[in-house]
Amino acid sequence: MTERTWLPVPPLSDFPIENLPFGVARPAHGTPRVVTRLGDHLLDLPAAGIAPDLTARPTLNALMESGRGAEVRARAAEVLTGPERDDAVHAVGDVEVLLPIQVGDYVDFYSSIHHATNLGRIFRPEGEPLPANWRHLPIGYHGRAGTIVVSGTRIARPSGLVPDPIDGVPRLTPTRALDFELEVAFLVGGPTATHIRPDDAGGHVFGVALCNDWSARDIQSFEYQPLGPNLAKSFATTISPWVVTLEALRPYLVAAPTQEPEPDPYLRAAKPWALDLHLEIDRNGATIAETNFSAMYWTFAQQLAHITVNGATTRSGDVFASGTVSGPNPGERGSLIEQIADATADNYLADGEVVTLRGWCGGDGPDRPRIGFGEASGTVYPAVEEV
Ligand code: CA
């Protein structure tokens, strides 16, 4: 049953009272502070007197590390359903919405069996599409934490060494194969931890956001062997600004697909850790792909177990992303390279194009409120000129 709030919530909003994601915003003439979002308004948590030691801050990191997220969110819900507090509210259009965290370490996975199979067929047409290790562990690489940017940040076309199509000589050139990757990012909270078991993942994941792992395919195909992508992906990764809590998403956790062969015991889970999350890619105002996150082969709980099984420790603010989310059908492909199946085709992103990711759980029944993520959007700008 939906509680009454004194702020309006438009129909089909991503942000009903059941969501209450965390973010960071800077009001006009104010300093950045922690907020929650309801409809098209923000509750200013320090102005509302809610845990100012954790919320009168320019990032969510202290709140994430404190383990008090659920308590703070519950107090925000009380304020929003209690007496009006106009002194602690901003319209979302009146503030600058900022990158919500100081990012610690960043790992990007490759956990969609459909995406990995599609790419294997493109890069290794004569061989098995999946690498031999793929069904045994969630493959990932360490990405560049410092270039994770918030939705709306302009994306400058990256340059890198690409073999010339005429003479084959690698030359520094703006990419001619700029792509996106539809992904879901998980933000780590709580005290530092290691050897996390999959079924304990809920205590270590503060929240979830949408993620676009921008990728330059021509740079990638020349540089990636044997150590994986580097400049092809490190120039920018866009995330959505609203950190949706695992608590809000809990009704939409579902069983993951059956894994064959059964993974090593450290990767086995008894609880359902897949997420029934509808995802869409918008290119210049048109929806070009739709899929569902529940078909991912490796879950975020298994990914977190994997990156800590060797003794590596977590920090609040670490981010790990799912890998490109693709489904089994052609309309469910989460990157352009899968849609056009050619790393040199001319249908990659041109300057001025806008890519926007959207996603939401539920919204399809009376007891299934829409828990949405807002947008992860970016516009492509021309390459920075060489001096
Ligand atoms: Ca990726």
Short mmCIF file of C-alpha atoms and ligand atoms in Angstrom, two decimals:
data_model
loop_
_atom_site.label_atom_id
_atom_site.label_comp_id
_atom_site.label_asym_id
_atom_site.label_seq_id
_atom_site.Cartn_x
_atom_site.Cartn_y
_atom_site.Cartn_z
CA MET A 1 0.00 0.00 0.00
CA THR A 2 1.38 3.38 -0.99
CA GLU A 3 1.78 5.88 1.80
CA ARG A 4 0.58 9.45 1.25
CA THR A 5 3.29 11.99 0.65
CA TRP A 6 2.95 15.77 0.74
CA LEU A 7 4.95 16.08 -2.47
CA PRO A 8 3.29 15.05 -5.75
CA VAL A 9 4.56 11.95 -7.57
CA PRO A 10 3.72 11.95 -11.30
CA PRO A 11 2.25 8.75 -12.79
CA LEU A 12 4.98 6.42 -14.12
CA SER A 13 7.63 8.24 -12.11
CA ASP A 14 10.79 6.23 -11.46
CA PHE A 15 10.81 7.65 -7.96
CA PRO A 16 7.74 6.80 -5.84
CA ILE A 17 7.94 6.66 -2.04
CA GLU A 18 8.99 2.99 -2.26
CA ASN A 19 12.21 3.95 -4.09
CA LEU A 20 13.90 6.85 -2.28
CA PRO A 21 17.34 6.56 -3.88
CA PHE A 22 20.31 8.52 -2.61
CA GLY A 23 22.12 11.19 -4.60
CA VAL A 24 24.19 14.34 -4.23
CA ALA A 25 22.99 17.75 -5.40
CA ARG A 26 24.19 21.35 -5.26
CA PRO A 27 21.38 23.89 -4.85
CA ALA A 28 21.82 27.38 -6.27
CA HIS A 29 24.06 29.33 -3.85
CA GLY A 30 24.57 26.18 -1.77
CA THR A 31 27.13 23.48 -1.17
CA PRO A 32 26.78 19.87 -2.34
CA ARG A 33 24.80 17.69 0.03
CA VAL A 34 23.13 14.27 0.20
CA VAL A 35 19.53 14.13 -1.00
CA THR A 36 16.83 11.60 -1.74
CA ARG A 37 14.43 11.89 -4.65
CA LEU A 38 10.62 11.64 -4.66
CA GLY A 39 8.96 12.26 -8.03
CA ASP A 40 10.56 15.41 -9.40
CA HIS A 41 11.60 16.79 -6.02
CA LEU A 42 14.55 16.25 -3.74
CA LEU A 43 14.53 16.08 0.03
CA ASP A 44 17.60 17.88 1.35
CA LEU A 45 18.67 15.50 4.12
CA PRO A 46 20.89 17.81 6.18
CA ALA A 47 18.29 20.60 5.90
CA ALA A 48 15.70 18.12 7.19
CA GLY A 49 17.98 17.34 10.13
CA ILE A 50 18.58 13.77 9.05
CA ALA A 51 22.02 12.49 10.08
CA PRO A 52 23.85 15.72 9.16
CA ASP A 53 27.15 14.15 10.20
CA LEU A 54 26.73 11.83 7.21
CA THR A 55 24.59 13.90 4.83
CA ALA A 56 26.11 17.41 4.97
CA ARG A 57 28.83 16.08 2.69
CA PRO A 58 29.69 16.28 -1.01
CA THR A 59 29.60 12.49 -1.58
CA LEU A 60 27.73 9.45 -0.31
CA ASN A 61 30.91 7.71 0.85
CA ALA A 62 30.57 8.39 4.58
CA LEU A 63 26.95 7.28 4.53
CA MET A 64 27.88 4.19 2.53
CA GLU A 65 30.62 3.22 4.96
CA SER A 66 28.52 3.88 8.07
CA GLY A 67 26.07 1.04 7.58
CA ARG A 68 23.27 3.53 8.43
CA GLY A 69 21.75 3.81 4.96
CA ALA A 70 18.55 1.95 5.85
CA GLU A 71 18.03 4.09 8.95
CA VAL A 72 18.57 7.35 7.03
CA ARG A 73 16.24 6.22 4.25
CA ALA A 74 13.55 5.29 6.79
CA ARG A 75 13.82 8.75 8.40
CA ALA A 76 13.49 10.38 4.97
CA ALA A 77 10.31 8.36 4.38
CA GLU A 78 8.94 9.56 7.72
CA VAL A 79 9.60 13.19 6.82
CA LEU A 80 8.02 12.81 3.38
CA THR A 81 4.86 11.27 4.84
CA GLY A 82 4.68 13.59 7.87
CA PRO A 83 4.07 17.34 8.19
CA GLU A 84 5.20 19.45 5.24
CA ARG A 85 8.83 20.59 5.27
CA ASP A 86 9.06 23.05 2.38
CA ASP A 87 12.31 24.39 3.85
CA ALA A 88 14.05 21.09 3.00
CA VAL A 89 12.84 20.57 -0.58
CA HIS A 90 14.27 21.41 -4.01
CA ALA A 91 12.76 20.88 -7.45
CA VAL A 92 15.15 18.61 -9.31
CA GLY A 93 15.37 21.16 -12.13
CA ASP A 94 16.65 23.84 -9.72
CA VAL A 95 19.78 22.02 -8.59
CA GLU A 96 22.94 20.60 -10.10
CA VAL A 97 22.89 16.82 -9.72
CA LEU A 98 26.44 15.58 -9.15
CA LEU A 99 28.44 12.36 -9.30
CA PRO A 100 27.20 10.80 -6.06
CA ILE A 101 30.36 9.06 -4.86
CA GLN A 102 34.09 9.34 -4.82
CA VAL A 103 34.86 6.19 -6.76
CA GLY A 104 37.31 3.74 -5.22
CA ASP A 105 38.34 0.80 -7.35
CA TYR A 106 36.41 -0.05 -10.50
CA VAL A 107 36.05 -3.53 -11.98
CA ASP A 108 34.05 -4.25 -15.11
CA PHE A 109 32.76 -7.76 -15.81
CA TYR A 110 31.67 -9.66 -18.92
CA SER A 111 28.81 -11.68 -17.49
CA SER A 112 26.10 -11.87 -20.17
CA ILE A 113 26.34 -15.20 -21.97
CA HIS A 114 24.51 -13.70 -24.94
CA HIS A 115 26.89 -10.71 -25.20
CA ALA A 116 30.00 -12.89 -24.75
CA THR A 117 28.75 -15.34 -27.38
CA ASN A 118 27.93 -12.55 -29.84
CA LEU A 119 31.39 -10.99 -29.43
CA GLY A 120 33.15 -14.37 -29.59
CA ARG A 121 31.52 -15.02 -32.96
CA ILE A 122 32.71 -11.62 -34.23
CA PHE A 123 36.30 -11.82 -32.92
CA ARG A 124 36.88 -15.60 -33.27
CA PRO A 125 34.60 -16.76 -36.11
CA GLU A 126 36.47 -20.07 -36.50
CA GLY A 127 36.57 -21.02 -32.80
CA GLU A 128 34.31 -21.62 -29.82
CA PRO A 129 32.49 -18.34 -29.13
CA LEU A 130 32.99 -18.57 -25.34
CA PRO A 131 36.53 -18.66 -23.91
CA ALA A 132 37.32 -21.92 -22.02
CA ASN A 133 37.22 -20.15 -18.63
CA TRP A 134 33.96 -18.28 -19.22
CA ARG A 135 31.55 -20.71 -17.51
CA HIS A 136 33.94 -21.23 -14.56
CA LEU A 137 34.44 -17.67 -13.35
CA PRO A 138 33.05 -14.18 -13.97
CA ILE A 139 35.68 -12.61 -16.26
CA GLY A 140 36.52 -9.01 -15.45
CA TYR A 141 39.21 -6.33 -15.72
CA HIS A 142 40.15 -3.29 -13.64
CA GLY A 143 38.90 -0.10 -15.26
CA ARG A 144 39.71 3.55 -14.64
CA ALA A 145 37.89 4.82 -11.54
CA GLY A 146 38.85 8.47 -12.07
CA THR A 147 36.95 8.84 -15.34
CA ILE A 148 33.61 7.56 -14.09
CA VAL A 149 31.33 10.55 -14.74
CA VAL A 150 27.73 11.41 -13.95
CA SER A 151 24.92 11.42 -16.51
CA GLY A 152 24.96 14.55 -18.65
CA THR A 153 28.74 14.86 -18.78
CA ARG A 154 29.90 15.46 -22.36
CA ILE A 155 31.87 12.61 -23.96
CA ALA A 156 34.84 13.74 -26.08
CA ARG A 157 35.67 11.34 -28.88
CA PRO A 158 38.85 9.53 -27.77
CA SER A 159 41.98 9.08 -29.85
CA GLY A 160 44.30 6.09 -29.90
CA LEU A 161 46.55 4.05 -32.15
CA VAL A 162 44.58 2.46 -34.96
CA PRO A 163 46.08 0.69 -38.01
CA ASP A 164 45.51 2.82 -41.10
CA PRO A 165 43.00 1.10 -43.42
CA ILE A 166 45.22 1.81 -46.49
CA ASP A 167 48.83 1.16 -45.43
CA GLY A 168 48.26 -0.70 -42.15
CA VAL A 169 50.53 1.61 -40.15
CA PRO A 170 49.16 2.32 -36.63
CA ARG A 171 48.64 6.07 -36.19
CA LEU A 172 47.13 8.21 -33.45
CA THR A 173 43.64 9.01 -34.66
CA PRO A 174 40.19 9.84 -33.27
CA THR A 175 38.20 6.63 -33.04
CA ARG A 176 35.97 5.82 -35.99
CA ALA A 177 34.16 3.12 -34.02
CA LEU A 178 32.73 4.77 -30.89
CA ASP A 179 30.27 2.45 -29.14
CA PHE A 180 28.25 2.25 -25.92
CA GLU A 181 27.73 -0.67 -23.54
CA LEU A 182 24.50 -1.02 -21.55
CA GLU A 183 25.51 -2.12 -18.04
CA VAL A 184 24.38 -2.08 -14.42
CA ALA A 185 26.81 -0.83 -11.75
CA PHE A 186 26.96 -1.97 -8.11
CA LEU A 187 28.29 0.42 -5.45
CA VAL A 188 30.04 -1.11 -2.47
CA GLY A 189 29.31 0.04 1.09
CA GLY A 190 29.99 -1.02 4.66
CA PRO A 191 33.31 -1.55 6.41
CA THR A 192 36.22 -2.99 4.47
CA ALA A 193 35.76 -6.70 3.83
CA THR A 194 37.27 -9.65 2.03
CA HIS A 195 36.40 -13.30 1.29
CA ILE A 196 32.75 -12.28 0.85
CA ARG A 197 30.40 -15.19 0.24
CA PRO A 198 27.76 -14.71 -2.46
CA ASP A 199 24.88 -15.02 -0.01
CA ASP A 200 26.39 -12.24 2.13
CA ALA A 201 26.57 -9.79 -0.79
CA GLY A 202 23.52 -7.88 0.41
CA GLY A 203 25.49 -6.53 3.37
CA HIS A 204 28.23 -5.14 1.13
CA VAL A 205 26.31 -3.56 -1.74
CA PHE A 206 24.97 -0.10 -0.89
CA GLY A 207 23.11 0.48 -4.11
CA VAL A 208 22.77 0.16 -7.85
CA ALA A 209 23.00 2.55 -10.84
CA LEU A 210 22.91 2.36 -14.62
CA CYS A 211 26.26 2.41 -16.40
CA ASN A 212 27.43 3.14 -19.95
CA ASP A 213 30.90 1.72 -20.59
CA TRP A 214 31.75 3.84 -23.67
CA SER A 215 34.08 1.84 -25.92
CA ALA A 216 36.26 2.64 -28.97
CA ARG A 217 36.20 -0.61 -30.95
CA ASP A 218 39.03 0.15 -33.39
CA ILE A 219 41.37 1.18 -30.56
CA GLN A 220 40.24 -1.88 -28.57
CA SER A 221 40.84 -4.40 -31.35
CA PHE A 222 44.48 -3.24 -31.79
CA GLU A 223 45.43 -2.89 -28.10
CA TYR A 224 43.52 -5.56 -26.18
CA GLN A 225 45.76 -8.61 -26.44
CA PRO A 226 47.10 -9.96 -24.13
CA LEU A 227 46.07 -7.76 -21.17
CA GLY A 228 42.60 -6.53 -22.09
CA PRO A 229 41.15 -3.11 -22.91
CA ASN A 230 42.95 0.03 -21.80
CA LEU A 231 42.56 3.32 -23.71
CA ALA A 232 39.57 1.91 -25.59
CA LYS A 233 37.48 2.26 -22.43
CA SER A 234 39.35 4.44 -19.91
CA PHE A 235 38.32 7.81 -21.40
CA ALA A 236 34.83 7.85 -19.83
CA THR A 237 32.23 5.68 -18.11
CA THR A 238 28.84 7.29 -17.45
CA ILE A 239 26.67 6.35 -14.46
CA SER A 240 23.19 7.50 -13.49
CA PRO A 241 23.12 9.87 -10.49
CA TRP A 242 20.51 8.08 -8.34
CA VAL A 243 21.80 5.24 -6.19
CA VAL A 244 18.88 2.84 -5.84
CA THR A 245 19.20 0.85 -2.64
CA LEU A 246 19.22 -2.92 -2.53
CA GLU A 247 16.43 -2.59 0.04
CA ALA A 248 14.17 -0.96 -2.57
CA LEU A 249 15.12 -3.58 -5.14
CA ARG A 250 14.66 -6.60 -2.88
CA PRO A 251 11.13 -7.47 -4.16
CA TYR A 252 12.64 -7.84 -7.65
CA LEU A 253 15.48 -10.20 -6.82
CA VAL A 254 14.82 -13.47 -8.68
CA ALA A 255 16.57 -16.78 -9.26
CA ALA A 256 19.49 -16.66 -11.70
CA PRO A 257 19.64 -18.91 -14.77
CA THR A 258 20.95 -22.43 -14.15
CA GLN A 259 24.73 -22.59 -14.42
CA GLU A 260 26.31 -25.52 -16.21
CA PRO A 261 28.75 -26.78 -15.06
CA GLU A 262 28.03 -25.99 -11.41
CA PRO A 263 30.59 -23.39 -10.32
CA ASP A 264 33.26 -23.89 -7.67
CA PRO A 265 31.80 -23.80 -4.11
CA TYR A 266 33.05 -20.24 -3.46
CA LEU A 267 30.72 -19.03 -6.24
CA ARG A 268 27.63 -20.98 -5.19
CA ALA A 269 24.64 -19.14 -3.73
CA ALA A 270 21.38 -20.32 -2.20
CA LYS A 271 19.54 -16.98 -2.34
CA PRO A 272 18.14 -15.42 -5.54
CA TRP A 273 20.60 -12.77 -6.76
CA ALA A 274 19.40 -12.04 -10.29
CA LEU A 275 17.41 -8.83 -10.73
CA ASP A 276 14.20 -8.48 -12.74
CA LEU A 277 15.18 -5.11 -14.21
CA HIS A 278 13.88 -3.84 -17.55
CA LEU A 279 16.55 -1.94 -19.50
CA GLU A 280 16.38 0.30 -22.58
CA ILE A 281 18.83 2.06 -24.88
CA ASP A 282 17.76 5.33 -26.48
CA ARG A 283 19.80 6.71 -29.42
CA ASN A 284 18.88 10.28 -30.37
CA GLY A 285 15.33 9.86 -29.06
CA ALA A 286 14.56 6.41 -30.49
CA THR A 287 14.59 3.15 -28.52
CA ILE A 288 17.05 0.84 -30.28
CA ALA A 289 17.19 -2.07 -27.80
CA GLU A 290 15.28 -3.41 -24.80
CA THR A 291 16.29 -6.28 -22.58
CA ASN A 292 16.06 -7.63 -19.03
CA PHE A 293 18.88 -7.92 -16.51
CA SER A 294 17.54 -11.20 -15.09
CA ALA A 295 19.14 -13.24 -17.90
CA MET A 296 22.71 -12.42 -16.79
CA TYR A 297 24.70 -15.63 -16.30
CA TRP A 298 26.85 -14.41 -13.39
CA THR A 299 25.12 -12.44 -10.62
CA PHE A 300 26.49 -9.41 -8.79
CA ALA A 301 26.74 -11.55 -5.65
CA GLN A 302 29.03 -13.99 -7.46
CA GLN A 303 31.05 -11.11 -8.93
CA LEU A 304 31.64 -9.64 -5.47
CA ALA A 305 32.62 -13.06 -4.10
CA HIS A 306 35.01 -13.53 -6.99
CA ILE A 307 36.88 -10.21 -6.63
CA THR A 308 37.46 -10.80 -2.90
CA VAL A 309 38.22 -14.56 -2.87
CA ASN A 310 41.96 -13.94 -3.19
CA GLY A 311 42.13 -11.66 -0.14
CA ALA A 312 41.55 -8.39 -2.01
CA THR A 313 39.63 -5.99 0.23
CA THR A 314 36.66 -3.76 -0.52
CA ARG A 315 36.34 -0.06 0.23
CA SER A 316 33.16 1.96 0.38
CA GLY A 317 32.86 3.66 -2.98
CA ASP A 318 34.22 0.75 -4.99
CA VAL A 319 32.19 0.12 -8.13
CA PHE A 320 31.80 -3.05 -10.11
CA ALA A 321 29.78 -3.23 -13.30
CA SER A 322 27.94 -6.17 -14.78
CA GLY A 323 29.33 -6.23 -18.29
CA THR A 324 27.22 -5.48 -21.33
CA VAL A 325 23.66 -6.68 -20.86
CA SER A 326 22.36 -8.50 -23.94
CA GLY A 327 19.45 -10.90 -24.25
CA PRO A 328 18.97 -13.83 -26.63
CA ASN A 329 17.11 -11.91 -29.35
CA PRO A 330 18.42 -9.36 -31.90
CA GLY A 331 16.42 -6.51 -30.34
CA GLU A 332 18.12 -7.14 -26.97
CA ARG A 333 21.73 -6.33 -27.86
CA GLY A 334 23.43 -3.96 -25.45
CA SER A 335 26.15 -2.59 -27.74
CA LEU A 336 26.45 -1.43 -31.36
CA ILE A 337 29.20 -3.89 -32.24
CA GLU A 338 26.73 -6.74 -31.67
CA GLN A 339 24.08 -4.96 -33.70
CA ILE A 340 26.28 -4.29 -36.73
CA ALA A 341 28.81 -7.13 -36.25
CA ASP A 342 31.70 -5.25 -37.85
CA ALA A 343 34.38 -3.24 -36.05
CA THR A 344 34.91 -1.01 -39.11
CA ALA A 345 31.33 -0.25 -40.14
CA ASP A 346 30.13 3.34 -40.39
CA ASN A 347 27.14 3.04 -38.08
CA TYR A 348 29.10 3.82 -34.92
CA LEU A 349 28.42 6.99 -32.97
CA ALA A 350 28.94 10.31 -34.75
CA ASP A 351 29.67 13.63 -33.06
CA GLY A 352 26.46 15.12 -31.68
CA GLU A 353 24.73 11.80 -31.06
CA VAL A 354 23.05 11.24 -27.70
CA VAL A 355 22.89 7.85 -25.96
CA THR A 356 20.59 7.48 -22.94
CA LEU A 357 20.14 4.36 -20.83
CA ARG A 358 16.98 3.85 -18.80
CA GLY A 359 15.80 1.07 -16.50
CA TRP A 360 13.16 0.17 -13.96
CA CYS A 361 11.81 -2.73 -11.95
CA GLY A 362 8.09 -3.41 -11.51
CA GLY A 363 5.42 -0.90 -12.41
CA ASP A 364 3.33 -3.77 -13.75
CA GLY A 365 0.98 -4.58 -10.89
CA PRO A 366 -0.65 -3.18 -7.75
CA ASP A 367 1.97 -4.67 -5.42
CA ARG A 368 4.85 -4.00 -7.77
CA PRO A 369 5.74 -0.30 -7.52
CA ARG A 370 7.99 1.09 -10.21
CA ILE A 371 11.52 1.31 -8.83
CA GLY A 372 13.35 3.26 -11.52
CA PHE A 373 16.88 4.48 -12.06
CA GLY A 374 16.38 7.67 -14.07
CA GLU A 375 18.90 8.09 -16.87
CA ALA A 376 22.55 7.59 -17.74
CA SER A 377 22.96 9.92 -20.71
CA GLY A 378 25.86 11.30 -22.70
CA THR A 379 26.39 13.38 -25.86
CA VAL A 380 29.36 12.76 -28.14
CA TYR A 381 31.62 15.76 -28.76
CA PRO A 382 34.41 16.07 -31.32
CA ALA A 383 37.87 14.78 -30.46
CA VAL A 384 40.15 17.23 -28.69
CA GLU A 385 42.47 18.69 -31.33
CA GLU A 386 46.16 17.82 -31.18
CA VAL A 387 48.27 20.87 -30.36
CA CA B 1 32.04 -3.28 -20.44
#
